[in-house]
CSV table of C-alpha atoms in Angstrom, one decimal:
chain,number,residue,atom,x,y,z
A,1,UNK,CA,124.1,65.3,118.2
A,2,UNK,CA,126.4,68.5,119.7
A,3,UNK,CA,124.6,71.8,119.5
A,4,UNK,CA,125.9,75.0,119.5
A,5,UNK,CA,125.9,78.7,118.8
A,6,UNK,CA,127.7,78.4,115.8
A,7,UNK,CA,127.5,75.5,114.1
A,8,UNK,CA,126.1,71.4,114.2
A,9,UNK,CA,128.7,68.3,114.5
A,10,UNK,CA,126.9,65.2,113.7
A,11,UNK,CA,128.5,61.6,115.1
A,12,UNK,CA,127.4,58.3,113.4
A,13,UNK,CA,128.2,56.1,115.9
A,14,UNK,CA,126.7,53.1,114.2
A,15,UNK,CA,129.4,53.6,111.8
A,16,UNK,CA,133.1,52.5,112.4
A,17,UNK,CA,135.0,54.4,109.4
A,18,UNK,CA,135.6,57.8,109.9
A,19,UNK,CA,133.5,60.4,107.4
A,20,UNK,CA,136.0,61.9,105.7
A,21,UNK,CA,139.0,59.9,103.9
A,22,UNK,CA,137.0,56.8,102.9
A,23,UNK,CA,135.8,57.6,99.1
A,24,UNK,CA,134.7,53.7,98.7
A,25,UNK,CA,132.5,54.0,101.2
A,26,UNK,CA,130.8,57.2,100.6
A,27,UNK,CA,128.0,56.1,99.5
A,28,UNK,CA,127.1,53.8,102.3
A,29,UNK,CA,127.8,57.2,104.7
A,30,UNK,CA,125.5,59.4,102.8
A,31,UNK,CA,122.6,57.2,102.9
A,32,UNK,CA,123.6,56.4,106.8
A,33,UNK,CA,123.4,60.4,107.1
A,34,UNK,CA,120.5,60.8,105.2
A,35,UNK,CA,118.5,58.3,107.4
A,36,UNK,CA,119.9,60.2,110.4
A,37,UNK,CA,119.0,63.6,109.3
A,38,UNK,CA,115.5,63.3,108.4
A,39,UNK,CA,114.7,61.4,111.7
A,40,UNK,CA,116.5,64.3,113.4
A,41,UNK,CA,114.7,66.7,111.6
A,42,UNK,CA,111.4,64.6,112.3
A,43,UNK,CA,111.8,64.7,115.9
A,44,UNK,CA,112.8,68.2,116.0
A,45,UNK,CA,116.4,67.3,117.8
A,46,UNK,CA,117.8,69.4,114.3
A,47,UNK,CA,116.3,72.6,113.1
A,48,UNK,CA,116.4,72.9,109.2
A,49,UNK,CA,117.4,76.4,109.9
A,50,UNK,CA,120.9,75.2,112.0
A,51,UNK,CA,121.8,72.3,108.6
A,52,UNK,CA,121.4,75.0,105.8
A,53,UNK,CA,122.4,77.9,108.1
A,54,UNK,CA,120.0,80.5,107.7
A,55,UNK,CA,117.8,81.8,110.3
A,56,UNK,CA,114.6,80.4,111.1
A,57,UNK,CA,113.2,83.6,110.5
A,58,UNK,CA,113.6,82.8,106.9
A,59,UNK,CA,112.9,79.8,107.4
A,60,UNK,CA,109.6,80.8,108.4
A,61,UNK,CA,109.0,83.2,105.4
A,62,UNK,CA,110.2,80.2,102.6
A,63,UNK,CA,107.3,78.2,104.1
A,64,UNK,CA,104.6,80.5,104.3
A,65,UNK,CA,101.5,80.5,101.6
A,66,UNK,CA,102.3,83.4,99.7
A,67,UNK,CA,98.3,83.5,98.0
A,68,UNK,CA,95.8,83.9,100.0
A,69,UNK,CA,93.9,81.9,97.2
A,70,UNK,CA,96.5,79.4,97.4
A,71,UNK,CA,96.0,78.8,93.8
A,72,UNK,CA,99.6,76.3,94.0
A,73,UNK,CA,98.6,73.1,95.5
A,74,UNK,CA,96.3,72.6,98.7
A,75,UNK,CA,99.5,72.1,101.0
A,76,UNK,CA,102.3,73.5,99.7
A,77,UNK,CA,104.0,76.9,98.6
A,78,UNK,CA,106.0,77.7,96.0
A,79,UNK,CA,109.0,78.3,98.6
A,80,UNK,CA,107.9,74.6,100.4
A,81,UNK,CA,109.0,73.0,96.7
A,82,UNK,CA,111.8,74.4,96.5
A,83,UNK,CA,112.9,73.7,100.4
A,84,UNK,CA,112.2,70.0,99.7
A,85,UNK,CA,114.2,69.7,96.7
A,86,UNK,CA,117.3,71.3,98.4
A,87,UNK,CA,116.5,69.3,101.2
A,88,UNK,CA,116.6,66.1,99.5
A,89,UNK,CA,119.5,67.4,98.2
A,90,UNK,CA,121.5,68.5,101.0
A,91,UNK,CA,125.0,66.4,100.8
A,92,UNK,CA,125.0,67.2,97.0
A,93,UNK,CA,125.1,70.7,98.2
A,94,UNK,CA,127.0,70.4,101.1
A,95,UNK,CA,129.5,67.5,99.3
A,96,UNK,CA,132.4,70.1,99.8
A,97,UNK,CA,134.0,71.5,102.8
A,98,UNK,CA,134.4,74.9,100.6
A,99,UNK,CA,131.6,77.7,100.2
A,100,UNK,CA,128.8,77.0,97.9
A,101,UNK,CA,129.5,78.8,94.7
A,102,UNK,CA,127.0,80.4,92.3
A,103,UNK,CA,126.9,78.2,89.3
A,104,UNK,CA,127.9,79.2,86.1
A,105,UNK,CA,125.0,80.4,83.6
A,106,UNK,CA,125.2,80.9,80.2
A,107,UNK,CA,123.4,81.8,77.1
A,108,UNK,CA,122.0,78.5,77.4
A,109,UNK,CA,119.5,76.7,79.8
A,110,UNK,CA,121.3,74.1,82.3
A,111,UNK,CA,120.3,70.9,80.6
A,112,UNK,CA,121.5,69.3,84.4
A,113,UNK,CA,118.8,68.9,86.5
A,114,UNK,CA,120.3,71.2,89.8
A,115,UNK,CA,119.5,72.2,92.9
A,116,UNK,CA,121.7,74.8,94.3
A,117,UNK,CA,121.6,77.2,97.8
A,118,UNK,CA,123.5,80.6,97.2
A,119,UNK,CA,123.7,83.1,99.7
A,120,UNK,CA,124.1,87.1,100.4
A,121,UNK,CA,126.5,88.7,98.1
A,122,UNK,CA,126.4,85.5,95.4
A,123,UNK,CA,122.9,85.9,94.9
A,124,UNK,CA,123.0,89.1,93.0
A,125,UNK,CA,125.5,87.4,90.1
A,126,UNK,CA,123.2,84.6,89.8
A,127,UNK,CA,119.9,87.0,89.5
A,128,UNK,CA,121.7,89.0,87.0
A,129,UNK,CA,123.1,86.0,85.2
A,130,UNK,CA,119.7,84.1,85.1
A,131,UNK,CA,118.1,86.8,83.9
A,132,UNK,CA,120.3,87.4,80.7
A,133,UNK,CA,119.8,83.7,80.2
A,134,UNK,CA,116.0,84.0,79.0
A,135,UNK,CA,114.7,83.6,76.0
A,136,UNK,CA,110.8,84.1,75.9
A,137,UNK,CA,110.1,84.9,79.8
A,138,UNK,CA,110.4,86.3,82.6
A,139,UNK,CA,108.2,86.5,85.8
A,140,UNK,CA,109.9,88.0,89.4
A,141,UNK,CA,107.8,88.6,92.6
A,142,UNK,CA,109.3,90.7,95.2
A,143,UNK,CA,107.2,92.5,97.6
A,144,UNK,CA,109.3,95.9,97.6
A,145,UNK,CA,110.9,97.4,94.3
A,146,UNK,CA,113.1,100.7,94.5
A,147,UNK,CA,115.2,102.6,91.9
A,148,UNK,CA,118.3,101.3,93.7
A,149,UNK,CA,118.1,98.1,92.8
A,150,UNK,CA,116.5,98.0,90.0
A,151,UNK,CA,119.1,100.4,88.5
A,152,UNK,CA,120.7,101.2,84.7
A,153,UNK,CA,122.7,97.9,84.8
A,154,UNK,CA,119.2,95.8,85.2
A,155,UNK,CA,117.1,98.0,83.0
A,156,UNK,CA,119.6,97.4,80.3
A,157,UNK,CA,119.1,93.7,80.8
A,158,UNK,CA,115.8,94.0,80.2
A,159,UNK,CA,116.2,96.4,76.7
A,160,UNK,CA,118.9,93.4,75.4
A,161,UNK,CA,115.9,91.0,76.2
A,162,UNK,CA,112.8,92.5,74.9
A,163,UNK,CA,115.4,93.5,72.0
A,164,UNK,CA,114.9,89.5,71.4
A,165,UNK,CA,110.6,89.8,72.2
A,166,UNK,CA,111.5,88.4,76.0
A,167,UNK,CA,108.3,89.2,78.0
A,168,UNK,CA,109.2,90.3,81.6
A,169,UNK,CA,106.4,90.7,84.6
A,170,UNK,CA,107.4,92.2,87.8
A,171,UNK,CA,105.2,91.8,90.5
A,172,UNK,CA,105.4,93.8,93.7
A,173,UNK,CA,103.4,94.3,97.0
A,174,UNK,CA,103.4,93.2,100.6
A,175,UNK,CA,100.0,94.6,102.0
A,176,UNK,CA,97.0,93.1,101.7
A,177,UNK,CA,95.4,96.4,100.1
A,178,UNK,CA,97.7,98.9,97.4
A,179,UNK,CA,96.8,102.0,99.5
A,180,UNK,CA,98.6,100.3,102.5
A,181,UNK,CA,101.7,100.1,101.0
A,182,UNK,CA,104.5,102.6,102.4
A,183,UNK,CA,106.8,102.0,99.6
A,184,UNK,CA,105.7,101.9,96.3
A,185,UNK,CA,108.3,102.1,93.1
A,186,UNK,CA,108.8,105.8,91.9
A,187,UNK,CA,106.6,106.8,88.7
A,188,UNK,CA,109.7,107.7,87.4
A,189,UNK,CA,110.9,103.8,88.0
A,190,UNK,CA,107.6,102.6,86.4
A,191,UNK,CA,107.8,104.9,83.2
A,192,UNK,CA,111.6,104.3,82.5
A,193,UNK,CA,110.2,100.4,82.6
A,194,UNK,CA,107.2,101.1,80.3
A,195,UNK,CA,109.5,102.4,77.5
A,196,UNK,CA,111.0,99.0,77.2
A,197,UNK,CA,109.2,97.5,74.0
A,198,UNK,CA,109.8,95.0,71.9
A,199,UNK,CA,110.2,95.2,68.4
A,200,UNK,CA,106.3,95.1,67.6
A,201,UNK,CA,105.5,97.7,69.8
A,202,UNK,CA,104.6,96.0,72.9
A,203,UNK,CA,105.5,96.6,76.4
A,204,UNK,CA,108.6,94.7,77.5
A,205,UNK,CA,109.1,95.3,80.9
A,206,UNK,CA,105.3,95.0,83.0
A,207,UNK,CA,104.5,96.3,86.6
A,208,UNK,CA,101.8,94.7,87.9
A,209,UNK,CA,101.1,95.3,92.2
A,210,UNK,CA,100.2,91.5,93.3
A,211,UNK,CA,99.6,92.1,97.1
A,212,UNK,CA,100.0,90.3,100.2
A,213,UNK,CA,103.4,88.6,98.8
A,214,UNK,CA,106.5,87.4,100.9
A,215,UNK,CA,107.8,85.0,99.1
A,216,UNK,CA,110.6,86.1,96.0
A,217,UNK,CA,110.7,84.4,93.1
A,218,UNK,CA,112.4,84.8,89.7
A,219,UNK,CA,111.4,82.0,87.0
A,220,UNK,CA,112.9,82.3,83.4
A,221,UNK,CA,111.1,80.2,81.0
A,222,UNK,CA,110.2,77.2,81.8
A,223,UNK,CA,114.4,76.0,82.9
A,224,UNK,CA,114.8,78.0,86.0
A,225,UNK,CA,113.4,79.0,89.3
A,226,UNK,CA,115.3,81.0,92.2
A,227,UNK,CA,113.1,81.3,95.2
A,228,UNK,CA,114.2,82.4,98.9
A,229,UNK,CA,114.6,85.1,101.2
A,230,UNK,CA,116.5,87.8,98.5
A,231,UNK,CA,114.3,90.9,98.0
A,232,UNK,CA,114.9,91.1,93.7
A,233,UNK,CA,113.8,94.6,93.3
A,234,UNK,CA,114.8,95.7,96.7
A,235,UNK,CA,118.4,94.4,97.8
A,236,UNK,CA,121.5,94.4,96.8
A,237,UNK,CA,123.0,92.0,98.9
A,238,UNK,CA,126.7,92.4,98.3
A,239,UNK,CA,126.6,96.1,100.8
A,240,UNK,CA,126.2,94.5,103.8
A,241,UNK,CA,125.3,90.9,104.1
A,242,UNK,CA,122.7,89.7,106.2
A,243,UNK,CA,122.4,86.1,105.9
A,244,UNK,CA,119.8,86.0,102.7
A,245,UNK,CA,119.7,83.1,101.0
A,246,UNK,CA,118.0,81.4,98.1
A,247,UNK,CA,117.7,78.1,95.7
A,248,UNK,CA,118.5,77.8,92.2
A,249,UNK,CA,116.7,75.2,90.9
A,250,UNK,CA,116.5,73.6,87.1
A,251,UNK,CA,114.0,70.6,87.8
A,252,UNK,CA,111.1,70.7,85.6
A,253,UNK,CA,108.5,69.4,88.3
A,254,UNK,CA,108.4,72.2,90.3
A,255,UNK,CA,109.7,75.0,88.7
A,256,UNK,CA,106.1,74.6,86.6
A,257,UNK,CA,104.8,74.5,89.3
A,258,UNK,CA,105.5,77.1,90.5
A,259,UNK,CA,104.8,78.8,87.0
A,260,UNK,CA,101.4,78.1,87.3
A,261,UNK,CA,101.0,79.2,91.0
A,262,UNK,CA,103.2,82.8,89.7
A,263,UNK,CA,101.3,83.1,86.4
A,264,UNK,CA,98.0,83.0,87.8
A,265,UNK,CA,98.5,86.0,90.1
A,266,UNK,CA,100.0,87.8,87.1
A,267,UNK,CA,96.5,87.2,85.4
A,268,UNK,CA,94.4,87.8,88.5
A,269,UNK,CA,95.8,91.2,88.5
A,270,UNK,CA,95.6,92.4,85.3
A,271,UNK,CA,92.2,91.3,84.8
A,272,UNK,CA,91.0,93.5,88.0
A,273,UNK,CA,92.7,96.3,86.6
A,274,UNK,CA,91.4,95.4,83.2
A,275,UNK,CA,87.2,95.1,84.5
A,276,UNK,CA,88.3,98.9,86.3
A,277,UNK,CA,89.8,99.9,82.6
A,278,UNK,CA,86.2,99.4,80.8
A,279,UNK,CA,84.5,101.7,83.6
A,280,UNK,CA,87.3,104.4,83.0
A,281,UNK,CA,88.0,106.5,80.0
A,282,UNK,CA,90.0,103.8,78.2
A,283,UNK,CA,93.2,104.1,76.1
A,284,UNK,CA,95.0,101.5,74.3
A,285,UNK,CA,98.6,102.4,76.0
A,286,UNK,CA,96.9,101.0,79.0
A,287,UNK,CA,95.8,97.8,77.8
A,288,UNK,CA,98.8,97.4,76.0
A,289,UNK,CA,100.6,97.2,78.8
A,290,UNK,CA,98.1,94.4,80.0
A,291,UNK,CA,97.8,92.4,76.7
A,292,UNK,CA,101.6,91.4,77.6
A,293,UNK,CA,100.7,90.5,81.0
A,294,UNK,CA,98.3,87.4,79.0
A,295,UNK,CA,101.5,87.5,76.7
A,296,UNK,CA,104.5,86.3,79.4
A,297,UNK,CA,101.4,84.1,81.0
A,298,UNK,CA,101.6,82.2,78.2
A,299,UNK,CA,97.8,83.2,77.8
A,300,UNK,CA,98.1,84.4,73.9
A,301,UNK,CA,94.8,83.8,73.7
A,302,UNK,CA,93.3,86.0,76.4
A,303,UNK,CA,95.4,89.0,74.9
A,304,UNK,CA,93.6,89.0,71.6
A,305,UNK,CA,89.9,88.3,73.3
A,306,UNK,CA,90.6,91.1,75.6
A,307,UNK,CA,91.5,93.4,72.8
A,308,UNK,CA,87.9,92.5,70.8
A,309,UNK,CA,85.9,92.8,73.5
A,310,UNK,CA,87.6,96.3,74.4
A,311,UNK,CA,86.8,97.3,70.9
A,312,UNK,CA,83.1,96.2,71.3
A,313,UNK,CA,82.4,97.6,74.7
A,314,UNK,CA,84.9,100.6,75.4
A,315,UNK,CA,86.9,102.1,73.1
A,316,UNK,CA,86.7,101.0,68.8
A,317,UNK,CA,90.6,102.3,69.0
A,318,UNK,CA,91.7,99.3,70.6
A,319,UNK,CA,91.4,97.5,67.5
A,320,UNK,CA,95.3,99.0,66.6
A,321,UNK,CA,96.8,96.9,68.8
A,322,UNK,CA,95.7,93.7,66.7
A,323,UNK,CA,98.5,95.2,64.3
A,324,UNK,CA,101.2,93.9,66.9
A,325,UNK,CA,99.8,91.3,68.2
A,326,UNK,CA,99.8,89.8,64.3
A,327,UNK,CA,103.2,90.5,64.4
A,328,UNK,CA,103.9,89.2,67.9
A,329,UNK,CA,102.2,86.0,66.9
A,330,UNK,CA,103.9,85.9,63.1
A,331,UNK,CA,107.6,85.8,65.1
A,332,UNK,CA,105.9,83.2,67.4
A,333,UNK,CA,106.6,85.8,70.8
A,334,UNK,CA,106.0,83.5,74.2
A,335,UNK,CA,102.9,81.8,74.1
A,336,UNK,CA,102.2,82.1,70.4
A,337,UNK,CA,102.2,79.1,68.6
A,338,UNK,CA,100.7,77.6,64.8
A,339,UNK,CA,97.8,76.8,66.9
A,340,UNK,CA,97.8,80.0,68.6
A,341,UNK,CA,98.1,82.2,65.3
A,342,UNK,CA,95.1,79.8,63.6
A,343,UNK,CA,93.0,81.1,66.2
A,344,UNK,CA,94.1,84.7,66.2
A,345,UNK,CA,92.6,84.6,62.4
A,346,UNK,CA,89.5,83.1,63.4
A,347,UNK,CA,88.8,85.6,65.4
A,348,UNK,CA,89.4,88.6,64.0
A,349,UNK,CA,87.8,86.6,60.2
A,350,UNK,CA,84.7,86.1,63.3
A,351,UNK,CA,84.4,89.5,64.5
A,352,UNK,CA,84.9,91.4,61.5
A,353,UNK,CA,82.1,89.4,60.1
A,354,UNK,CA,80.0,89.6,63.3
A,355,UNK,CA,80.0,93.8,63.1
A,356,UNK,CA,79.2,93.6,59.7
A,357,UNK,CA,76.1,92.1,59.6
A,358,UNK,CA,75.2,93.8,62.7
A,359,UNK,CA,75.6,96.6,60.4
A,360,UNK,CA,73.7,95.0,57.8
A,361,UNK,CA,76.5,95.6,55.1
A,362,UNK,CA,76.0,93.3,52.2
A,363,UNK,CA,79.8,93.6,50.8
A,364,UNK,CA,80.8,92.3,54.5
A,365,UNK,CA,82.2,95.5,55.3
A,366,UNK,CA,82.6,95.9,59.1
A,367,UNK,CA,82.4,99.4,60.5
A,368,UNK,CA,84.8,99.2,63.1
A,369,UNK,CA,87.8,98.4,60.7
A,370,UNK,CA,86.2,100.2,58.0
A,371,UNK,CA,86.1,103.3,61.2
A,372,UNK,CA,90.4,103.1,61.3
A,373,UNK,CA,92.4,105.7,59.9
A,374,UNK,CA,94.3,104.8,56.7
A,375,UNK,CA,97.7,104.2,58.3
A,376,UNK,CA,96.3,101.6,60.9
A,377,UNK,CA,94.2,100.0,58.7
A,378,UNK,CA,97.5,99.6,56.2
A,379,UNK,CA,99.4,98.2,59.5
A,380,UNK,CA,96.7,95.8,60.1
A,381,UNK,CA,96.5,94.5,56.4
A,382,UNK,CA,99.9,94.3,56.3
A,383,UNK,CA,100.2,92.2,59.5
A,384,UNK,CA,97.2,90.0,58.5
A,385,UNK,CA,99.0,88.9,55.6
A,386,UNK,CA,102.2,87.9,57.1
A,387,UNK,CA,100.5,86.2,59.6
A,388,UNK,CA,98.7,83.8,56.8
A,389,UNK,CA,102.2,83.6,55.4
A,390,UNK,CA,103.8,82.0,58.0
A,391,UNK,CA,101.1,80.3,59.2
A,392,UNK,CA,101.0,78.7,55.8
A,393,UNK,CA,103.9,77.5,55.6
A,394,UNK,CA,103.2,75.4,58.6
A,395,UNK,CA,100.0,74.3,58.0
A,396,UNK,CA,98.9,75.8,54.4
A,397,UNK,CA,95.6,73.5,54.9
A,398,UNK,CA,94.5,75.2,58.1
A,399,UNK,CA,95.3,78.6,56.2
A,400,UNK,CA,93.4,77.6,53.3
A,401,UNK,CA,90.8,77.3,55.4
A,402,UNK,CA,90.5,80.3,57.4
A,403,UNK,CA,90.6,82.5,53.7
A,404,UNK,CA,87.4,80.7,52.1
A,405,UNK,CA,85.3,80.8,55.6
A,406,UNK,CA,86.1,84.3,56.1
A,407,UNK,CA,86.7,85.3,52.6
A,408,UNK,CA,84.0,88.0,52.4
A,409,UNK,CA,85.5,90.1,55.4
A,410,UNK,CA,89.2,89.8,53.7
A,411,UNK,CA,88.0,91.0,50.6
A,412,UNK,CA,86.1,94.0,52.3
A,413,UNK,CA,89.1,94.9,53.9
A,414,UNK,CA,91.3,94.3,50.9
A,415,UNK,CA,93.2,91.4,52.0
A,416,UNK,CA,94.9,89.7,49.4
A,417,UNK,CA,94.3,85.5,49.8
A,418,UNK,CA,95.9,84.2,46.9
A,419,UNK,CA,94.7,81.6,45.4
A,420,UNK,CA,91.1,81.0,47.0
A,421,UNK,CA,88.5,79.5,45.3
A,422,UNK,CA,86.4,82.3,45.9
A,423,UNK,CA,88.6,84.6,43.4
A,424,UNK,CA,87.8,82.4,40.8
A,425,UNK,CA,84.2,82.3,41.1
């Protein structure tokens, strides 16, 4: 093993053909190389650093625990996946003498499971490109976030996306604490961001500061995951190159993962800033912005239950946003499912119901929907019904269902359910 500034030469010599020239026997020299490397690597006589040529500096930040909670696994980071794929990767990577080239990404997911290291001025093409190829979500931690980065050509990415109800979270923060930070994104970032909506209403395009992150991560669905040492929201790359690199990986395994690990601080986040919502005047722009946090989790669910229990304990005017969240859940948005839209209409059939005999109204009239002005009360209707529309024609048993048990508090509201038994009686 020769070691030098600039570079590694390896020399098999328990191997008489040369490395190159002998395609027949390639096979036998990779798995020869393979033994060699990781015994290398084991003894510390190669640096991982020197074979994928970056600097152990980054290195160093690609291992490192991002969460101090560590929600991920008990041993390993998000960035410490991804290394090991690439690692047990390395001659597919390395299997030309040429560059390593950003793959191409379309419209479509990669249905080839990959594992791919781009570096410096390649890496903003394949940020760019794997972000146009979403189609529910997408989640990116990076611990700075400026205006120069993300600039018109990204926030036009993100319009085209939420255009097609594509859920994007952007987390940012390096200090443990937000008032330590020394450079936050402009207001003027954040609000150009918060006018991106999709169809429905909702906010398309979510800030959220995570705190005490190093490691930078963009996942799109559930297909991709690029993790490394490229500042997203705070690099170019291409100006001046410095050596970043990153992985582009589309293995299931990890990459969800990973998702869990990423969607967890997401939802750490927005439920501290949603317990320090109740205790402040509340308004429902701000926890719209939050309900699609829970959204691009994939924590439908939580979105809805945060919204009732606003309505219950801070502010009655929350109850609008169930209008788009009907909707959300009637186009099946990220995380909404058959299941998902059931139990959307359970609860609101459950809380209507709940408020109305806490009122003690005999008709079933609840006083919080009955409170809404006549144009949001329309909207909700409205949504209600489409959402037992679709719903039934996936399941018209389930649907059935929820308009006898709750048939009292549609009627009060002046829900239409078709043909219910309770009409006829």
């Amino acid at each position: 093993l020769a070691h030098n500034d600039e570079s590694v030469s390896i020399q098999l010599r328990s191997l008489d053909l040369p490395i190159y020239g002998q395609k027949k026997v390639i096979g036998e020299i990779e798995t020869a190389l393979h033994g060699f490397i990781e015994t290398a690597l084991r003894e510390k006589r190669l640096l991982l650093a020197d074979l994928m040529r970056i600097s152990q500096v980054e290195i160093d930040q690609l291992v490192e625990i991002q969460s101090p909670k560590a929600m991920f696994s008990e041993i390993e980071s998000r960035a410490t996946v991804a290394e090991e794929v690439v690692r047990s990767r390395v001659f597919e990577i390395r299997s030309t003498q040429s560059a390593p080239s950003t793959p191409a990404v379309g419209a479509a997911h990669d249905t080839e499971e990959t594992a791919d290291l781009i570096r410096d001025g390649e890496i903003r093409r394949c940020f760019l490109s794997t972000l146009k190829s979403a189609k529910q979500r997408v989640l990116i931690v990076s611990p700075l976030m400026n205006e120069q980065i993300v600039d018109n050509e990204v926030l036009e990415i993100l319009k085209t996306l939420a255009a097609k109800r594509v859920i994007t979270l952007l987390g940012w923060g390096i200090s443990r604490t937000q008032v330590e930070e020394k450079t936050p994104p402009t207001e003027r970032l954040i609000n150009k961001l918060a006018q991106i909506i999709t169809p429905e209403g909702l906010p398309a395009a979510i800030v959220l500061w995570l705190g005490n992150q190093h490691s930078k991560d963009v996942i799109v669905d559930y297909a991709i995951h690029v993790c490394g040492s490229y500042n997203w929201l705070s690099y170019r790359g291409n100006d001046l190159p410095r050596g970043a690199s990153t992985y582009r990986i589309t293995i299931p395994e990890p990459i969800k993962r990973a998702a869990g690990s990423i969607e967890q601080l997401f939802v750490e986040s927005a439920q501290a800033e949603f317990d320090d919502w109740l205790g402040k005047e509340a308004n429902t722009n701000d926890l719209a912005r939050l309900i699609s946090v829970w959204i691009g989790s994939g924590q439908f669910t939580e979105a809805y239950r945060h919204v009732l229990h606003a309505t219950q304990n801070a502010n009655p005017k929350t109850i609008s946003l169930l209008v788009p969240l009907c909707q959300a859940a009637s186009e099946a948005l990220y995380g909404a499912t058959p299941d998902t839209q059931v139990e959307l209409l359970k609860a609101i059939g459950e809380f209507g119901l709940a408020d109305s005999q806490a009122q003690s109204s005999s008709n079933g009239e609840s006083a919080i929907f009955s409170g809404m002005n006549k144009a949001d009360k329309k909207a909700l209707v409205k949504s209600i019904q489409n959402l037992m529309k679709r719903l039934a024609e996936n399941d018209p048993t389930k649907t059935q269902q929820i308009k006898e048990t709750f048939f009292v508090f549609w009627n009060s509201m002046g829900i239409t359910v078709g043909n219910s038994s309770r009409n006829s009686t």
